[in-house]
């Protein structure tokens, strides 16, 4: 049970205090010395716990250590973003998530750079807000999620041209694979076709980047995470632990330990082993399985295909939701899409797509849009991947780090009661709106 809570008072918010439990930071800080002697820690002492969003099962308390984590945070800041001590760096994430921990607080400050912390939505008061900040603070590195890029593209396609973005040197993406149209706009409109884009792949559990291009050194390909970073032994393996062949989907694994890796699931050692070291073995030994699928191309580049548990089995054919989503995004009027599986009495599972359009259209036009979308899927994947259900929605349920909560969408598609915690969503009200849209389509 929670025994003591330190409350930071700000914005004149009304606070319901619990006597004996809650204490005001603003009052206590008045009596503290301006100097704080650092505590000497062992390299393996716990640094922090961060609970994952629990996209599969109950949230896990990911525990990171003191030395290895901070080392990797600083190294990847220097390698991946090419940050120098006199640079101004901006990561738009929330500090409560691992991206905020590593790449807003620990990483930039460890190597002496200036880091920008931003609270709020990037489209307020208009979609030019981020670009105005880049101009004002002369930002050198900009790091955000593909979701944010798509939103800014949709709501303010021509806003970047109004601002001086010449200070930018490196652009980064995080959180999910970036689709080629978003990558192209990011590269051309924001980076002026001059900035390197680092499509970073990592997880709460990895502590920092593990697969990413190095700016100015790695030839980049849109939507591709490219190569493992130095010291990271990441491989795409099949279920028997053999290295996957070019063009064949496999499982992204890390076969040797690295400095910032998860040290355990808090209070549950068994779950730690089961969650990360029980699915894949190489040469008879367990290896760390990320839970994500990936694929090699002819140049040895790694492209992330999405969570392996985000798989739909249609008439015996297994396909990743990311694969179907990528096809749907080729429609010029699609801003965002999330695909889930829905029980089907004949096929086992059918494909249910939630789509956010760039421009609204009438019912008749929506029917036509669905026909065009399925035609694109037919051309890109085949008839087996055609959508059984398509619902146009105003937005998707996303965490503040930009992660789409597909578990919620699966529950809505199945007409199940929403049991997931929606309080951490960027906009909790969107869940009821989507449920109403789906229900009206079924009537």
CSV table of C-alpha atoms in Angstrom, one decimal:
chain,number,residue,atom,x,y,z
A,1,UNK,CA,0.0,0.0,0.0
A,2,UNK,CA,1.1,3.6,-0.7
A,3,UNK,CA,2.2,5.2,2.6
A,4,UNK,CA,3.5,8.7,1.7
A,5,UNK,CA,2.8,10.9,-1.4
A,6,UNK,CA,4.7,14.0,-2.3
A,7,UNK,CA,2.5,16.4,-4.2
A,8,UNK,CA,3.8,19.2,-6.4
A,9,UNK,CA,1.3,22.1,-6.4
A,10,UNK,CA,1.0,24.0,-9.7
A,11,UNK,CA,-1.5,25.6,-12.0
A,12,UNK,CA,-3.7,26.5,-9.0
A,13,UNK,CA,-5.3,23.0,-9.2
A,14,UNK,CA,-7.7,22.0,-6.5
A,15,UNK,CA,-6.1,19.2,-4.4
A,16,UNK,CA,-8.0,16.8,-2.1
A,17,UNK,CA,-5.4,16.2,0.6
A,18,UNK,CA,-5.3,13.0,2.7
A,19,UNK,CA,-3.9,13.8,6.2
A,20,UNK,CA,-0.9,11.7,7.2
A,21,UNK,CA,-0.3,10.5,3.6
A,22,UNK,CA,0.1,13.6,1.4
A,23,UNK,CA,2.8,16.2,1.8
A,24,UNK,CA,3.4,19.4,-0.2
A,25,UNK,CA,6.7,19.4,-2.1
A,26,UNK,CA,6.4,23.2,-2.3
A,27,UNK,CA,6.5,23.5,1.5
A,28,UNK,CA,9.1,20.8,2.2
A,29,UNK,CA,11.6,22.2,-0.4
A,30,UNK,CA,11.8,25.5,1.5
A,31,UNK,CA,13.7,23.7,4.3
A,32,UNK,CA,16.1,21.8,2.1
A,33,UNK,CA,19.7,22.7,1.4
A,34,UNK,CA,20.5,23.9,-2.1
A,35,UNK,CA,23.3,21.4,-2.2
A,36,UNK,CA,22.7,17.6,-2.2
A,37,UNK,CA,25.6,15.3,-1.8
A,38,UNK,CA,25.4,12.4,-4.2
A,39,UNK,CA,24.9,8.9,-2.7
A,40,UNK,CA,27.5,6.4,-3.7
A,41,UNK,CA,25.7,3.4,-5.4
A,42,UNK,CA,26.8,0.0,-6.5
A,43,UNK,CA,26.7,-0.4,-10.3
A,44,UNK,CA,23.9,-3.0,-10.1
A,45,UNK,CA,21.8,-1.1,-7.5
A,46,UNK,CA,18.2,-0.5,-8.8
A,47,UNK,CA,17.8,2.9,-10.5
A,48,UNK,CA,14.1,2.9,-11.2
A,49,UNK,CA,11.0,0.8,-11.8
A,50,UNK,CA,8.9,1.5,-14.9
A,51,UNK,CA,5.7,-0.5,-15.4
A,52,UNK,CA,5.0,-1.4,-19.0
A,53,UNK,CA,1.6,-0.6,-20.5
A,54,UNK,CA,0.7,-4.3,-20.5
A,55,UNK,CA,-0.1,-4.7,-24.1
A,56,UNK,CA,-0.1,-8.4,-23.2
A,57,UNK,CA,-1.3,-9.4,-19.8
A,58,UNK,CA,-0.8,-7.5,-16.5
A,59,UNK,CA,1.7,-4.6,-16.4
A,60,UNK,CA,5.3,-5.6,-15.6
A,61,UNK,CA,7.6,-3.7,-13.3
A,62,UNK,CA,10.7,-3.3,-15.4
A,63,UNK,CA,13.7,-2.8,-13.2
A,64,UNK,CA,16.8,-1.0,-14.5
A,65,UNK,CA,20.2,-0.7,-12.8
A,66,UNK,CA,22.3,2.3,-12.1
A,67,UNK,CA,25.5,2.1,-14.1
A,68,UNK,CA,24.7,0.1,-17.3
A,69,UNK,CA,21.5,2.1,-17.9
A,70,UNK,CA,23.1,5.6,-17.6
A,71,UNK,CA,26.1,4.4,-19.7
A,72,UNK,CA,23.8,3.3,-22.6
A,73,UNK,CA,21.7,6.4,-22.3
A,74,UNK,CA,24.7,8.6,-22.9
A,75,UNK,CA,26.3,6.5,-25.5
A,76,UNK,CA,23.2,6.3,-27.7
A,77,UNK,CA,22.6,10.0,-27.3
A,78,UNK,CA,26.0,10.6,-28.9
A,79,UNK,CA,25.9,7.8,-31.4
A,80,UNK,CA,22.3,7.9,-32.7
A,81,UNK,CA,21.5,11.7,-32.4
A,82,UNK,CA,25.1,13.0,-32.8
A,83,UNK,CA,24.4,15.3,-29.9
A,84,UNK,CA,27.2,17.7,-28.8
A,85,UNK,CA,27.5,19.5,-25.5
A,86,UNK,CA,26.4,22.8,-27.0
A,87,UNK,CA,23.4,21.3,-28.9
A,88,UNK,CA,19.7,21.9,-28.0
A,89,UNK,CA,17.8,18.7,-28.2
A,90,UNK,CA,14.0,18.1,-28.0
A,91,UNK,CA,12.3,14.8,-27.4
A,92,UNK,CA,8.5,15.3,-27.4
A,93,UNK,CA,7.7,12.3,-25.2
A,94,UNK,CA,6.2,12.3,-21.8
A,95,UNK,CA,8.8,11.9,-19.0
A,96,UNK,CA,6.7,9.2,-17.3
A,97,UNK,CA,7.5,6.8,-20.1
A,98,UNK,CA,10.9,5.1,-20.9
A,99,UNK,CA,11.5,7.4,-23.9
A,100,UNK,CA,11.1,10.4,-21.5
A,101,UNK,CA,13.3,8.8,-18.9
A,102,UNK,CA,16.2,7.9,-21.3
A,103,UNK,CA,16.0,10.6,-23.9
A,104,UNK,CA,14.6,13.7,-22.1
A,105,UNK,CA,16.3,13.3,-18.7
A,106,UNK,CA,19.1,10.8,-18.2
A,107,UNK,CA,20.7,10.8,-21.7
A,108,UNK,CA,20.9,14.5,-22.6
A,109,UNK,CA,21.8,15.6,-19.1
A,110,UNK,CA,24.5,12.9,-18.7
A,111,UNK,CA,26.4,14.2,-21.6
A,112,UNK,CA,25.8,17.9,-20.9
A,113,UNK,CA,23.4,18.9,-23.7
A,114,UNK,CA,20.4,21.3,-23.3
A,115,UNK,CA,17.1,19.3,-23.2
A,116,UNK,CA,13.7,20.7,-23.8
A,117,UNK,CA,10.7,19.4,-21.8
A,118,UNK,CA,7.3,20.1,-23.3
A,119,UNK,CA,3.9,19.4,-21.7
A,120,UNK,CA,0.7,19.5,-23.8
A,121,UNK,CA,-0.5,18.5,-27.2
A,122,UNK,CA,1.6,19.5,-30.2
A,123,UNK,CA,-1.3,20.9,-32.2
A,124,UNK,CA,-2.3,23.6,-29.7
A,125,UNK,CA,-3.0,26.4,-30.4
A,126,UNK,CA,-2.3,25.2,-34.0
A,127,UNK,CA,-0.3,22.5,-35.8
A,128,UNK,CA,2.6,24.9,-36.2
A,129,UNK,CA,3.4,24.8,-32.5
A,130,UNK,CA,6.4,22.3,-32.7
A,131,UNK,CA,7.9,24.2,-35.7
A,132,UNK,CA,7.6,27.5,-33.9
A,133,UNK,CA,9.5,26.0,-31.0
A,134,UNK,CA,12.2,24.6,-33.2
A,135,UNK,CA,12.7,28.1,-34.7
A,136,UNK,CA,12.6,29.8,-31.3
A,137,UNK,CA,15.0,27.5,-29.5
A,138,UNK,CA,17.1,26.6,-32.5
A,139,UNK,CA,16.6,22.9,-31.9
A,140,UNK,CA,19.3,20.7,-33.4
A,141,UNK,CA,17.8,17.2,-32.8
A,142,UNK,CA,14.0,16.5,-32.9
A,143,UNK,CA,12.7,13.2,-31.6
A,144,UNK,CA,9.0,12.2,-31.8
A,145,UNK,CA,6.6,9.4,-32.6
A,146,UNK,CA,5.2,8.4,-36.1
A,147,UNK,CA,1.7,9.0,-34.7
A,148,UNK,CA,2.6,12.6,-33.9
A,149,UNK,CA,4.1,13.0,-37.4
A,150,UNK,CA,0.9,11.7,-39.0
A,151,UNK,CA,-1.3,14.0,-36.9
A,152,UNK,CA,0.9,17.1,-37.7
A,153,UNK,CA,0.9,16.1,-41.4
A,154,UNK,CA,-2.9,15.8,-41.4
A,155,UNK,CA,-3.7,18.9,-39.5
A,156,UNK,CA,-0.9,21.2,-40.7
A,157,UNK,CA,0.7,19.9,-43.9
A,158,UNK,CA,2.0,23.4,-44.9
A,159,UNK,CA,2.8,24.7,-41.4
A,160,UNK,CA,6.6,23.8,-41.5
A,161,UNK,CA,7.2,26.1,-44.4
A,162,UNK,CA,6.2,29.1,-42.2
A,163,UNK,CA,9.2,28.6,-39.9
A,164,UNK,CA,13.0,28.5,-40.0
A,165,UNK,CA,13.9,24.9,-39.4
A,166,UNK,CA,17.5,25.2,-40.6
A,167,UNK,CA,18.9,24.5,-37.1
A,168,UNK,CA,17.8,20.9,-37.4
A,169,UNK,CA,20.5,18.3,-38.0
A,170,UNK,CA,19.0,15.0,-37.0
A,171,UNK,CA,15.3,13.8,-36.9
A,172,UNK,CA,14.3,10.8,-34.9
A,173,UNK,CA,11.2,8.5,-34.7
A,174,UNK,CA,10.2,6.2,-31.9
A,175,UNK,CA,7.4,3.9,-30.7
A,176,UNK,CA,6.3,2.1,-33.8
A,177,UNK,CA,7.4,1.5,-37.4
A,178,UNK,CA,7.1,4.7,-39.4
A,179,UNK,CA,5.1,4.3,-42.7
A,180,UNK,CA,6.8,5.6,-45.9
A,181,UNK,CA,4.3,8.5,-46.5
A,182,UNK,CA,4.9,9.9,-43.0
A,183,UNK,CA,8.7,9.4,-43.4
A,184,UNK,CA,8.7,11.2,-46.7
A,185,UNK,CA,6.9,14.3,-45.3
A,186,UNK,CA,9.1,14.3,-42.2
A,187,UNK,CA,12.2,14.1,-44.4
A,188,UNK,CA,11.2,16.7,-46.9
A,189,UNK,CA,9.0,19.2,-45.1
A,190,UNK,CA,10.7,19.2,-41.7
A,191,UNK,CA,14.2,18.2,-42.6
A,192,UNK,CA,14.4,20.1,-45.9
A,193,UNK,CA,15.7,16.8,-47.5
A,194,UNK,CA,19.0,17.4,-45.6
A,195,UNK,CA,18.6,15.9,-42.2
A,196,UNK,CA,19.3,12.2,-41.4
A,197,UNK,CA,16.3,10.4,-40.0
A,198,UNK,CA,17.0,7.8,-37.3
A,199,UNK,CA,14.2,5.3,-37.1
A,200,UNK,CA,15.0,4.0,-33.6
A,201,UNK,CA,13.9,0.6,-32.4
A,202,UNK,CA,14.0,-0.2,-28.7
A,203,UNK,CA,11.7,-1.0,-25.7
A,204,UNK,CA,11.2,-0.2,-22.0
A,205,UNK,CA,13.1,-3.4,-21.3
A,206,UNK,CA,16.1,-2.5,-23.5
A,207,UNK,CA,16.7,0.8,-21.7
A,208,UNK,CA,17.8,2.5,-24.9
A,209,UNK,CA,18.1,2.1,-28.6
A,210,UNK,CA,19.2,-1.3,-29.9
A,211,UNK,CA,18.5,-1.1,-33.7
A,212,UNK,CA,18.9,2.2,-35.4
A,213,UNK,CA,20.8,4.0,-38.2
A,214,UNK,CA,23.7,6.2,-37.3
A,215,UNK,CA,23.3,9.7,-38.8
A,216,UNK,CA,25.7,10.4,-41.7
A,217,UNK,CA,27.1,6.8,-41.5
A,218,UNK,CA,24.2,4.4,-42.3
A,219,UNK,CA,22.5,4.7,-45.7
A,220,UNK,CA,18.8,5.1,-44.7
A,221,UNK,CA,15.7,3.4,-46.1
A,222,UNK,CA,12.2,4.8,-45.3
A,223,UNK,CA,10.5,2.8,-42.5
A,224,UNK,CA,13.6,0.6,-41.9
A,225,UNK,CA,15.4,0.4,-38.5
A,226,UNK,CA,18.6,-0.7,-40.4
A,227,UNK,CA,21.3,-2.3,-38.2
A,228,UNK,CA,21.9,-3.2,-34.5
A,229,UNK,CA,24.0,-0.7,-32.7
A,230,UNK,CA,27.7,-1.5,-31.8
A,231,UNK,CA,27.7,-4.1,-29.0
A,232,UNK,CA,24.1,-5.2,-29.6
A,233,UNK,CA,24.0,-8.8,-30.9
A,234,UNK,CA,20.5,-8.6,-32.4
A,235,UNK,CA,19.4,-11.2,-34.9
A,236,UNK,CA,16.2,-12.2,-36.8
A,237,UNK,CA,15.7,-15.9,-35.9
A,238,UNK,CA,13.1,-18.5,-36.8
A,239,UNK,CA,11.3,-20.5,-34.0
A,240,UNK,CA,14.1,-23.1,-34.0
A,241,UNK,CA,16.8,-20.4,-33.4
A,242,UNK,CA,18.2,-20.4,-36.9
A,243,UNK,CA,19.0,-17.1,-38.6
A,244,UNK,CA,16.1,-16.1,-40.9
A,245,UNK,CA,16.7,-16.0,-44.7
A,246,UNK,CA,16.3,-12.8,-46.7
A,247,UNK,CA,12.6,-11.9,-47.1
A,248,UNK,CA,11.4,-14.4,-44.5
A,249,UNK,CA,9.7,-13.1,-41.4
A,250,UNK,CA,11.3,-14.1,-38.2
A,251,UNK,CA,11.6,-13.2,-34.5
A,252,UNK,CA,13.8,-10.3,-33.4
A,253,UNK,CA,16.1,-11.5,-30.6
A,254,UNK,CA,19.2,-10.3,-28.8
A,255,UNK,CA,21.6,-13.1,-28.3
A,256,UNK,CA,24.1,-11.5,-25.8
A,257,UNK,CA,23.7,-9.2,-22.8
A,258,UNK,CA,24.1,-5.4,-23.1
A,259,UNK,CA,24.6,-2.7,-20.5
A,260,UNK,CA,21.1,-1.3,-20.3
A,261,UNK,CA,19.0,-4.5,-20.4
A,262,UNK,CA,16.2,-5.1,-18.0
A,263,UNK,CA,17.5,-6.6,-14.7
A,264,UNK,CA,14.3,-8.2,-13.7
A,265,UNK,CA,10.5,-8.0,-13.3
A,266,UNK,CA,10.0,-6.5,-9.9
A,267,UNK,CA,8.9,-9.1,-7.4
A,268,UNK,CA,8.4,-11.9,-10.0
A,269,UNK,CA,11.6,-13.6,-11.2
A,270,UNK,CA,9.6,-16.4,-12.8
A,271,UNK,CA,7.7,-13.9,-15.0
A,272,UNK,CA,11.0,-12.3,-16.0
A,273,UNK,CA,12.3,-15.6,-17.4
A,274,UNK,CA,9.0,-16.6,-18.9
A,275,UNK,CA,8.4,-13.2,-20.6
A,276,UNK,CA,11.7,-12.7,-22.2
A,277,UNK,CA,13.8,-15.9,-22.2
A,278,UNK,CA,11.4,-18.9,-22.8
A,279,UNK,CA,10.3,-18.5,-26.4
A,280,UNK,CA,13.5,-18.8,-28.5
A,281,UNK,CA,16.7,-20.7,-28.1
A,282,UNK,CA,19.9,-20.5,-30.1
A,283,UNK,CA,22.4,-23.3,-30.0
A,284,UNK,CA,20.3,-24.7,-27.1
A,285,UNK,CA,20.6,-21.6,-25.0
A,286,UNK,CA,17.7,-19.2,-24.2
A,287,UNK,CA,18.0,-15.7,-25.8
A,288,UNK,CA,16.2,-12.5,-25.2
A,289,UNK,CA,13.1,-12.3,-27.4
A,290,UNK,CA,11.7,-8.8,-28.0
A,291,UNK,CA,8.2,-10.0,-28.8
A,292,UNK,CA,8.5,-8.4,-32.2
A,293,UNK,CA,8.7,-9.8,-35.7
A,294,UNK,CA,11.3,-8.6,-38.2
A,295,UNK,CA,12.7,-9.3,-41.6
A,296,UNK,CA,16.1,-9.0,-43.3
A,297,UNK,CA,16.4,-7.5,-46.8
A,298,UNK,CA,19.1,-8.2,-49.4
A,299,UNK,CA,21.4,-5.7,-47.7
A,300,UNK,CA,21.0,-7.2,-44.3
A,301,UNK,CA,18.9,-4.3,-43.1
A,302,UNK,CA,16.3,-5.1,-40.4
A,303,UNK,CA,12.7,-4.0,-40.8
A,304,UNK,CA,10.4,-4.4,-37.8
A,305,UNK,CA,7.0,-6.0,-38.8
A,306,UNK,CA,5.2,-5.5,-35.5
A,307,UNK,CA,4.3,-7.5,-32.4
A,308,UNK,CA,4.1,-11.2,-33.0
A,309,UNK,CA,1.1,-11.4,-30.7
A,310,UNK,CA,-0.6,-8.9,-33.1
A,311,UNK,CA,-1.3,-11.7,-35.5
A,312,UNK,CA,-4.6,-12.5,-37.1
A,313,UNK,CA,-5.3,-16.1,-38.2
A,314,UNK,CA,-7.7,-15.9,-41.2
A,315,UNK,CA,-8.7,-19.3,-42.6
A,316,UNK,CA,-5.4,-20.7,-41.4
A,317,UNK,CA,-3.3,-17.9,-42.8
A,318,UNK,CA,-1.4,-15.9,-40.2
A,319,UNK,CA,-0.7,-12.3,-40.9
A,320,UNK,CA,0.6,-9.4,-38.8
A,321,UNK,CA,-1.7,-6.5,-38.2
A,322,UNK,CA,1.1,-4.1,-39.2
A,323,UNK,CA,1.2,-5.8,-42.7
A,324,UNK,CA,-2.5,-5.0,-43.3
A,325,UNK,CA,-2.2,-1.5,-41.8
A,326,UNK,CA,0.7,-0.7,-44.1
A,327,UNK,CA,-1.5,-1.7,-47.1
A,328,UNK,CA,-4.4,0.4,-45.9
A,329,UNK,CA,-2.2,3.5,-45.4
A,330,UNK,CA,-1.4,3.5,-49.1
A,331,UNK,CA,-4.9,5.0,-49.6
A,332,UNK,CA,-4.3,8.8,-49.9
A,333,UNK,CA,-7.2,9.7,-47.7
A,334,UNK,CA,-6.1,7.5,-44.7
A,335,UNK,CA,-4.4,9.4,-41.9
A,336,UNK,CA,-4.3,6.5,-39.3
A,337,UNK,CA,-5.4,2.9,-39.1
A,338,UNK,CA,-5.5,0.2,-36.5
A,339,UNK,CA,-6.3,-3.4,-37.4
A,340,UNK,CA,-7.5,-6.1,-35.0
A,341,UNK,CA,-8.9,-9.6,-35.3
A,342,UNK,CA,-12.5,-10.4,-34.7
A,343,UNK,CA,-14.1,-13.9,-34.3
A,344,UNK,CA,-15.6,-15.2,-37.5
A,345,UNK,CA,-17.8,-18.3,-37.6
A,346,UNK,CA,-16.3,-19.5,-40.9
A,347,UNK,CA,-12.8,-18.1,-41.2
A,348,UNK,CA,-11.9,-18.3,-37.5
A,349,UNK,CA,-10.9,-14.7,-37.4
A,350,UNK,CA,-11.9,-11.8,-39.6
A,351,UNK,CA,-10.1,-8.5,-40.1
A,352,UNK,CA,-11.6,-5.4,-38.3
A,353,UNK,CA,-10.1,-2.0,-39.3
A,354,UNK,CA,-10.5,1.3,-37.5
A,355,UNK,CA,-9.6,4.1,-39.9
A,356,UNK,CA,-9.1,7.8,-39.3
A,357,UNK,CA,-9.6,9.8,-42.6
A,358,UNK,CA,-7.7,12.9,-43.5
A,359,UNK,CA,-10.9,14.5,-44.8
A,360,UNK,CA,-14.5,13.5,-43.8
A,361,UNK,CA,-16.9,12.2,-46.4
A,362,UNK,CA,-20.6,11.2,-46.5
A,363,UNK,CA,-22.0,7.7,-46.1
A,364,UNK,CA,-22.1,7.0,-49.8
A,365,UNK,CA,-18.5,8.1,-50.2
A,366,UNK,CA,-17.5,6.0,-47.2
A,367,UNK,CA,-18.8,2.9,-48.9
A,368,UNK,CA,-16.8,3.8,-52.0
A,369,UNK,CA,-13.7,4.4,-49.8
A,370,UNK,CA,-14.1,0.9,-48.3
A,371,UNK,CA,-14.2,-0.6,-51.8
A,372,UNK,CA,-11.0,1.2,-52.7
A,373,UNK,CA,-9.3,0.2,-49.5
A,374,UNK,CA,-10.1,-3.5,-50.0
A,375,UNK,CA,-8.9,-3.2,-53.6
A,376,UNK,CA,-5.5,-1.9,-52.4
A,377,UNK,CA,-5.3,-4.7,-49.8
A,378,UNK,CA,-6.1,-7.2,-52.6
A,379,UNK,CA,-3.2,-5.9,-54.7
A,380,UNK,CA,-0.8,-5.6,-51.8
A,381,UNK,CA,-1.5,-8.8,-49.9
A,382,UNK,CA,-4.3,-10.8,-51.5
A,383,UNK,CA,-8.0,-11.6,-51.1
A,384,UNK,CA,-7.3,-13.4,-47.8
A,385,UNK,CA,-6.5,-10.1,-46.1
A,386,UNK,CA,-9.7,-8.2,-47.2
A,387,UNK,CA,-11.4,-6.4,-44.3
A,388,UNK,CA,-14.7,-7.8,-43.0
A,389,UNK,CA,-15.4,-4.7,-41.0
A,390,UNK,CA,-14.3,-1.1,-41.6
A,391,UNK,CA,-15.3,1.7,-39.2
A,392,UNK,CA,-14.3,5.3,-39.7
A,393,UNK,CA,-13.5,7.0,-36.4
A,394,UNK,CA,-12.3,10.5,-35.4
A,395,UNK,CA,-9.3,9.1,-33.5
A,396,UNK,CA,-7.6,6.0,-31.9
A,397,UNK,CA,-7.0,5.2,-28.2
A,398,UNK,CA,-3.4,6.0,-27.6
A,399,UNK,CA,-1.2,6.3,-24.6
A,400,UNK,CA,0.6,9.6,-24.1
A,401,UNK,CA,3.7,8.0,-25.7
A,402,UNK,CA,1.7,7.4,-28.9
A,403,UNK,CA,1.1,3.7,-28.6
A,404,UNK,CA,-2.2,2.5,-30.0
A,405,UNK,CA,-4.0,0.3,-27.4
A,406,UNK,CA,-5.3,-2.5,-29.6
A,407,UNK,CA,-6.5,-4.5,-26.7
A,408,UNK,CA,-9.2,-1.9,-26.2
A,409,UNK,CA,-10.1,-2.0,-29.9
A,410,UNK,CA,-10.3,-5.8,-29.9
A,411,UNK,CA,-12.8,-5.6,-27.0
A,412,UNK,CA,-14.9,-3.1,-28.8
A,413,UNK,CA,-14.9,-5.2,-32.0
A,414,UNK,CA,-16.1,-8.2,-30.0
A,415,UNK,CA,-18.7,-6.1,-28.2
A,416,UNK,CA,-17.0,-7.0,-24.9
A,417,UNK,CA,-17.1,-4.8,-21.8
A,418,UNK,CA,-14.0,-2.6,-21.6
A,419,UNK,CA,-12.1,-3.8,-18.6
A,420,UNK,CA,-8.8,-2.2,-19.5
A,421,UNK,CA,-7.6,0.9,-17.6
A,422,UNK,CA,-8.2,3.9,-19.9
A,423,UNK,CA,-7.1,6.6,-17.5
A,424,UNK,CA,-3.5,6.6,-19.0
A,425,UNK,CA,-4.8,7.3,-22.5
A,426,UNK,CA,-4.0,10.6,-24.2
A,427,UNK,CA,-7.8,11.1,-24.6
A,428,UNK,CA,-9.9,8.6,-22.6
A,429,UNK,CA,-13.2,9.9,-24.1
A,430,UNK,CA,-12.3,8.5,-27.5
A,431,UNK,CA,-13.1,5.0,-26.3
A,432,UNK,CA,-16.8,5.7,-25.8
A,433,UNK,CA,-16.9,7.6,-29.1
A,434,UNK,CA,-15.4,4.6,-31.0
A,435,UNK,CA,-17.7,2.2,-29.2
A,436,UNK,CA,-20.7,4.3,-30.3
A,437,UNK,CA,-19.5,4.4,-33.9
A,438,UNK,CA,-19.1,0.6,-34.0
A,439,UNK,CA,-22.5,0.0,-32.4
A,440,UNK,CA,-24.2,2.3,-35.0
A,441,UNK,CA,-22.5,0.4,-37.8
A,442,UNK,CA,-24.0,-2.9,-36.4
A,443,UNK,CA,-27.5,-1.5,-36.2
